[in-house]
Coordinates of C-alpha atoms and ligand atoms in Angstrom, one line a residue:
X23 CA -97.4 102.6 17.1
X24 CA -98.4 101.1 13.5
X25 CA -95.7 99.2 11.8
X26 CA -94.4 100.7 8.5
X27 CA -95.6 99.0 5.4
X28 CA -92.5 97.6 3.5
X29 CA -93.0 98.1 0.0
X30 CA -90.6 96.3 -2.3
X31 CA -90.0 96.8 -6.1
X32 CA -89.6 93.7 -7.9
X33 CA -88.0 93.4 -11.3
X34 CA -88.0 90.3 -13.6
X35 CA -86.3 90.0 -17.0
X36 CA -85.0 86.4 -16.9
X37 CA -86.6 85.2 -20.2
X38 CA -89.0 87.0 -22.5
X39 CA -91.0 89.1 -20.1
X40 CA -90.0 92.4 -19.0
X41 CA -91.9 92.8 -15.6
X42 CA -92.0 95.2 -12.5
X43 CA -94.1 95.2 -9.6
X44 CA -94.7 96.7 -6.0
X45 CA -95.7 94.4 -3.3
X46 CA -96.4 95.7 0.2
X47 CA -95.5 93.3 3.1
X48 CA -94.9 90.4 0.9
X49 CA -98.5 89.8 0.2
X50 CA -100.5 92.9 -1.0
X51 CA -100.0 93.4 -4.7
X52 CA -100.0 97.1 -5.4
X53 CA -99.0 96.8 -9.0
X54 CA -97.9 94.3 -11.4
X55 CA -96.8 95.3 -15.1
X56 CA -95.7 92.8 -17.6
X57 CA -94.4 93.4 -21.0
X58 CA -94.7 90.2 -23.1
X59 CA -92.4 89.7 -26.0
X60 CA -94.5 86.9 -27.4
X61 CA -95.1 88.6 -30.6
X62 CA -91.4 89.4 -31.3
X63 CA -90.5 85.6 -30.9
X64 CA -93.5 84.1 -32.4
X65 CA -92.1 83.6 -35.9
X66 CA -89.0 81.8 -34.7
X67 CA -91.0 79.5 -32.7
X68 CA -89.0 80.2 -29.5
X69 CA -87.2 82.7 -27.6
X70 CA -84.3 84.2 -29.3
X71 CA -81.9 85.6 -26.5
X72 CA -80.5 88.5 -28.3
X73 CA -83.9 89.7 -29.3
X74 CA -85.3 89.2 -25.8
X75 CA -82.2 91.3 -24.3
X76 CA -82.9 94.3 -27.0
X77 CA -86.5 94.3 -25.9
X78 CA -85.9 94.3 -22.2
X79 CA -83.6 97.4 -22.7
X80 CA -86.4 99.1 -24.5
X81 CA -89.0 98.0 -22.0
X82 CA -87.2 98.2 -18.7
X83 CA -87.8 102.0 -17.9
X84 CA -91.3 102.3 -18.9
X85 CA -92.2 99.1 -17.2
X86 CA -90.6 100.2 -13.8
X87 CA -92.2 103.7 -14.2
X88 CA -95.6 102.2 -14.7
X89 CA -95.2 99.9 -11.9
X90 CA -94.4 102.8 -9.5
X91 CA -97.1 105.1 -11.0
X92 CA -100.0 102.5 -10.9
X93 CA -99.0 101.5 -7.3
X94 CA -99.1 105.3 -6.4
X95 CA -95.9 105.2 -4.8
X96 CA -92.5 107.0 -5.1
X97 CA -89.1 106.2 -4.5
X98 CA -89.3 107.3 -1.0
X99 CA -92.0 104.7 -0.2
X100 CA -89.8 101.9 -1.4
X101 CA -87.8 99.9 1.1
X102 CA -85.8 97.9 -1.1
X103 CA -85.2 97.0 -4.9
X104 CA -85.4 93.1 -5.7
X105 CA -84.3 91.4 -8.9
X106 CA -84.3 87.9 -10.2
X107 CA -80.6 87.2 -11.0
X108 CA -80.6 83.4 -11.8
X109 CA -81.3 81.1 -13.6
X110 CA -82.4 82.3 -17.0
X111 CA -80.8 83.8 -19.9
X112 CA -77.7 85.8 -18.9
X113 CA -78.2 88.4 -21.5
X114 CA -81.8 89.0 -20.7
X115 CA -81.2 88.8 -16.8
X116 CA -78.4 91.5 -17.0
X117 CA -80.9 94.2 -18.1
X118 CA -82.8 93.7 -14.8
X119 CA -79.9 93.2 -12.7
X120 CA -78.3 96.5 -14.0
X121 CA -81.5 98.3 -13.6
X122 CA -82.1 97.2 -9.9
X123 CA -78.3 97.9 -9.1
X124 CA -78.8 101.6 -10.5
X125 CA -81.9 102.1 -8.7
X126 CA -80.4 100.8 -5.6
X127 CA -77.6 103.3 -5.9
X128 CA -79.5 106.2 -6.9
X129 CA -82.3 105.8 -4.2
X130 CA -80.0 104.7 -1.6
X131 CA -82.1 101.5 -1.0
X132 CA -80.9 98.0 -0.2
X133 CA -80.7 95.4 -3.2
X134 CA -82.1 92.0 -2.9
X135 CA -81.2 89.0 -5.3
X136 CA -83.7 86.5 -5.8
X137 CA -83.7 83.1 -7.5
X138 CA -86.4 82.9 -10.4
X139 CA -87.5 79.5 -9.7
X140 CA -87.9 80.0 -5.8
X141 CA -90.0 83.2 -6.7
X142 CA -92.3 80.8 -8.8
X143 CA -92.6 78.7 -5.7
X144 CA -93.4 81.9 -3.8
X145 CA -96.4 82.6 -5.9
X146 CA -98.2 79.7 -4.9
X147 CA -97.9 80.9 -1.1
X148 CA -99.0 84.5 -2.0
X149 CA -102.3 84.1 -0.1
X150 CA -101.1 81.7 2.5
X151 CA -100.2 82.9 6.2
X152 CA -98.9 79.8 7.6
X153 CA -97.6 76.8 5.5
X154 CA -98.3 73.3 7.2
X155 CA -95.1 71.5 7.1
X156 CA -93.7 69.3 5.6
X157 CA -94.4 70.8 2.1
X158 CA -93.2 69.7 -1.3
X159 CA -93.4 72.2 -4.2
X160 CA -93.6 71.3 -8.0
X161 CA -92.2 74.0 -10.2
X162 CA -93.0 73.6 -14.0
X163 CA -91.7 76.3 -16.4
X164 CA -90.4 76.7 -19.8
X165 CA -86.9 76.1 -18.8
X166 CA -87.2 74.0 -15.5
X167 CA -89.2 71.2 -13.9
X168 CA -88.1 70.8 -10.2
X169 CA -89.4 69.3 -6.9
X170 CA -88.4 70.9 -3.7
X171 CA -88.8 70.1 -0.1
X172 CA -90.0 73.5 1.1
X173 CA -89.5 74.5 4.8
X174 CA -90.3 77.9 4.5
X175 CA -89.8 80.5 1.4
X176 CA -86.0 80.7 1.9
X177 CA -85.2 77.1 3.1
X178 CA -85.8 74.9 -0.1
X179 CA -84.0 71.6 -0.6
X180 CA -84.1 70.3 -4.3
X181 CA -85.2 66.8 -4.5
X182 CA -85.6 66.5 -8.4
X183 CA -85.1 68.2 -11.6
X184 CA -85.3 67.8 -15.2
X185 CA -82.4 65.9 -16.8
X186 CA -83.3 67.0 -20.3
X187 CA -86.3 68.8 -21.7
X188 CA -88.5 70.7 -19.2
X189 CA -92.2 70.2 -19.3
X190 CA -92.9 73.7 -20.7
X191 CA -90.4 73.0 -23.4
X192 CA -91.9 70.0 -24.3
X193 CA -95.3 71.7 -24.7
X194 CA -93.6 74.3 -26.7
X195 CA -91.8 71.8 -29.0
X196 CA -94.9 69.5 -29.6
X197 CA -96.9 72.6 -30.5
X198 CA -94.4 73.2 -33.2
X199 CA -94.5 69.7 -34.6
X200 CA -98.3 70.1 -34.5
X201 CA -98.3 73.5 -36.2
X202 CA -99.9 75.0 -33.2
X203 CA -99.5 78.8 -32.4
X204 CA -96.8 79.9 -30.1
X205 CA -96.5 79.7 -27.1
X206 CA -97.2 76.2 -27.3
X207 CA -98.5 75.6 -23.8
X208 CA -101.8 77.4 -24.0
X209 CA -102.3 76.1 -27.7
X210 CA -101.8 72.5 -26.7
X211 CA -104.1 73.1 -23.7
X212 CA -106.8 74.5 -26.0
X213 CA -106.5 71.7 -28.6
X214 CA -106.6 69.1 -26.0
X215 CA -109.9 70.1 -24.9
X216 CA -111.6 68.5 -27.5
X217 CA -109.3 65.4 -28.0
X218 CA -109.3 62.0 -26.6
X219 CA -106.4 61.7 -23.9
X220 CA -106.4 57.9 -24.4
X221 CA -106.1 57.8 -28.0
X222 CA -102.4 57.5 -28.1
X223 CA -100.3 55.7 -25.6
X224 CA -97.2 58.0 -25.5
X225 CA -94.5 56.8 -23.0
X226 CA -94.2 58.0 -19.5
X227 CA -90.6 58.3 -18.4
X228 CA -90.3 57.7 -14.7
X229 CA -86.6 57.0 -14.6
X230 CA -86.7 54.2 -12.3
X231 CA -88.9 53.4 -9.3
X232 CA -87.5 55.9 -6.7
X233 CA -86.3 58.8 -8.8
X234 CA -87.7 62.2 -8.5
X235 CA -85.8 63.7 -11.6
X236 CA -87.8 64.3 -14.7
X237 CA -87.0 63.5 -18.4
X238 CA -89.4 65.0 -21.2
X239 CA -87.4 64.6 -24.3
X240 CA -88.5 61.0 -24.9
X241 CA -92.2 62.0 -25.3
X242 CA -91.5 64.8 -27.5
X243 CA -89.5 62.5 -29.8
X244 CA -92.4 60.0 -29.6
X245 CA -94.9 62.5 -30.9
X246 CA -92.5 63.4 -33.5
X247 CA -92.3 59.7 -34.6
X248 CA -96.1 59.4 -34.3
X249 CA -96.4 62.2 -37.1
X250 CA -93.4 61.5 -39.4
X251 CA -92.9 57.6 -39.2
X252 CA -90.5 55.7 -36.9
X253 CA -87.5 56.1 -39.1
X254 CA -88.4 60.0 -39.6
X255 CA -88.2 59.2 -43.4
X256 CA -92.1 59.2 -43.9
X257 CA -94.0 62.4 -44.8
X258 CA -94.8 64.8 -42.2
X259 CA -98.6 64.0 -41.9
X260 CA -99.5 66.8 -39.7
X261 CA -100.7 69.2 -42.7
X262 CA -103.0 66.5 -43.7
X263 CA -104.5 65.6 -40.3
X264 CA -107.9 66.6 -39.2
X265 CA -108.7 69.0 -36.3
X266 CA -109.7 65.8 -34.2
X267 CA -106.5 63.9 -35.0
X268 CA -104.5 66.9 -33.7
X269 CA -106.7 67.4 -30.8
X270 CA -106.0 63.6 -29.9
X271 CA -102.4 63.9 -30.2
X272 CA -102.4 67.0 -28.2
X273 CA -104.6 65.8 -25.5
X274 CA -102.6 62.2 -25.3
X275 CA -99.4 64.2 -25.1
X276 CA -100.7 66.5 -22.3
X277 CA -102.1 63.5 -20.3
X278 CA -98.8 61.5 -20.6
X279 CA -96.9 64.9 -19.3
X280 CA -99.4 65.2 -16.6
X281 CA -99.4 61.5 -15.4
X282 CA -95.5 62.0 -14.9
X283 CA -95.9 65.2 -13.0
X284 CA -98.6 63.9 -10.7
X285 CA -96.6 60.5 -9.9
X286 CA -93.4 62.2 -9.1
X287 CA -95.1 64.7 -7.0
X288 CA -96.8 61.7 -5.2
X289 CA -93.4 60.1 -4.8
X290 CA -92.0 63.2 -3.2
X291 CA -95.1 63.5 -0.9
X292 CA -94.3 59.9 0.3
X293 CA -90.5 60.8 0.7
X294 CA -91.0 63.6 3.0
X295 CA -94.5 62.8 4.3
X296 CA -95.6 66.2 3.1
X297 CA -98.8 67.9 4.5
X298 CA -99.0 70.6 1.9
X299 CA -98.2 70.6 -2.1
X300 CA -97.4 73.7 -3.8
X301 CA -97.7 74.1 -7.6
X302 CA -96.0 77.1 -9.7
X303 CA -94.4 78.2 -12.9
X304 CA -96.1 78.7 -16.4
X305 CA -97.1 75.1 -16.8
X306 CA -99.1 75.6 -13.6
X307 CA -101.7 77.6 -15.7
X308 CA -102.9 74.5 -17.1
X309 CA -106.3 73.3 -15.8
X310 CA -105.7 69.8 -16.5
X311 CA -102.6 69.6 -14.4
X312 CA -104.2 71.6 -11.7
X313 CA -107.2 69.3 -11.7
X314 CA -105.2 65.9 -11.6
X315 CA -103.0 67.2 -8.8
X316 CA -106.0 68.2 -6.8
X317 CA -107.4 64.9 -7.4
X318 CA -104.2 63.2 -6.3
X319 CA -104.0 65.3 -3.2
X320 CA -107.8 64.6 -2.3
X321 CA -107.0 60.7 -2.5
X322 CA -105.0 60.9 0.6
X323 CA -106.8 60.7 4.2
X324 CA -106.4 63.4 5.4
X325 CA -106.3 65.2 2.2
X326 CA -102.9 66.9 1.2
X327 CA -103.5 70.7 1.2
X328 CA -102.8 71.9 -2.3
X329 CA -101.7 75.5 -2.9
X330 CA -101.7 76.7 -6.5
X331 CA -100.1 79.9 -7.9
X332 CA -102.8 82.3 -9.1
X333 CA -103.1 82.2 -13.0
X334 CA -101.7 85.8 -13.4
X335 CA -98.7 84.6 -11.4
X336 CA -98.2 81.3 -13.1
X337 CA -96.1 82.7 -15.9
X338 CA -93.2 85.1 -15.5
X339 CA -94.0 88.3 -13.3
X340 CA -92.3 90.5 -10.8
X341 CA -95.0 90.1 -7.9
X342 CA -93.4 86.8 -7.3
X343 CA -89.9 88.4 -6.9
X344 CA -91.0 91.2 -4.6
X345 CA -93.0 88.9 -2.7
X346 CA -90.1 86.4 -2.0
X347 CA -87.7 89.4 -1.5
X348 CA -89.9 90.4 1.5
X349 CA -88.6 87.4 3.3
X350 CA -85.1 88.1 2.3
X351 CA -85.6 91.7 3.6
X352 CA -86.9 90.6 7.0
X353 CA -83.7 88.2 7.2
X354 CA -81.5 91.1 6.4
X355 CA -80.2 89.1 3.2
X356 CA -79.1 91.8 0.9
X357 CA -77.0 91.7 -2.2
X358 CA -74.1 94.2 -3.2
X359 CA -73.0 95.7 -6.3
X360 CA -71.0 92.9 -7.4
X361 CA -74.3 91.0 -8.1
X362 CA -74.2 89.2 -11.5
X363 CA -76.8 87.5 -13.5
X364 CA -76.1 83.5 -13.6
X365 CA -77.6 81.3 -16.3
X366 CA -78.2 78.0 -13.7
X367 CA -79.2 77.7 -10.2
X368 CA -82.1 75.9 -8.5
Ligands
KG4_18 O1 -92.6 80.1 -16.0 P1 -92.6 80.6 -17.3 O2 -93.5 81.7 -17.7 O3 -91.2 80.8 -18.0 C1 -89.9 80.1 -17.5 O4 -89.5 80.3 -16.4 O5 -89.5 79.3 -18.4 O6 -93.1 79.3 -18.2 C2 -93.5 79.4 -19.6 C3 -93.8 78.1 -20.2 C4 -93.9 77.9 -21.6 O7 -93.2 76.7 -21.9 C5 -95.4 77.9 -21.7 O8 -95.5 77.0 -22.9 C6 -95.8 77.2 -20.6 O9 -95.2 77.8 -19.6 N1 -97.4 77.3 -20.4 C7 -98.3 76.5 -20.3 C8 -99.5 76.9 -20.3 N2 -99.3 78.4 -20.0 C9 -97.9 78.5 -20.3 N3 -98.0 75.1 -20.4 C10 -99.4 74.3 -20.4 N4 -100.3 74.8 -20.2 C11 -100.5 76.1 -20.2 N5 -101.9 76.6 -20.1
ZN19 ZN1 -90.4 81.4 -15.0

């Protein structure tokens, strides 16, 4: 007898993307809908929680409906409803959590709660049948930078995390300093393509020889000082800089961040004697980072296997939520209606 397909509806509203997706058996993407709020937050240079929450409320019903329609499934075909309930902006998360709870009750389907960061990690495993262990995972997003020892999609041990600004946050803030368009990550990457990554020696904060934690607030300040003088009393020179100067700053900043991410991942590999490295989160869309990690993994004999999240699933999406939820479904790990959004939790 053929086994029944397990279709899971995933919902994601942790920050500024309202997303829903239907994924079959954890790997087959039947639909993925993402309503981005970039235009709404652009003029503020960052995500405004209140605006994000209101936009999620407007978008959630049409986004879920579109995800079901384009997957060609109805409520009867859905095995469970999954939602990212932490970490994130609580007034944004609550919209997805409330929608998921409501559907779970009305459709009489199990509810599954997923950690947003663990879901980012899952997107690097989408195409992989079997994970060669031990494995370490680097998650680099707008709000978090974390390293995990990964035994399976559901068994993750935090090895290190950012103690101040996350990598994506540093990209966004440096883009603002350089008057580059929001969101900062893709803008810095584009500007860096024509810049010299060795033109300015920005600091690489490694926090001691053994540390697996991250700190990116120092480099952001170093860029600010570079543009405005050490005492911050100088003129903001960015307006009078040429395109090449901006490109050189962007490239040097990006290189410094990448050097730190690669070095910390290398330390994590050594610590757990990893065979596999996973990369996910919004900053994982950066080609220079992908190439630098690939080079480091190749430098080992035998080479470490690098699994990178496909580009459409680096930034926030619901495919990663539905995909991780499949493992929880099989393990019988369900949530109940007391589920609440939580700002923290890695
Ligand atoms: O994972 P994500 O969509 O949201 C969070 O969970 O925070 O990550 C968004 C972050 C933003 O900071 C954005 O600037 C950064 O990912 N990002 C990039 C690139 N694309 C997005 N950073 C560097 N290079 C990119 N190409
Ligand atoms: Zn994210």
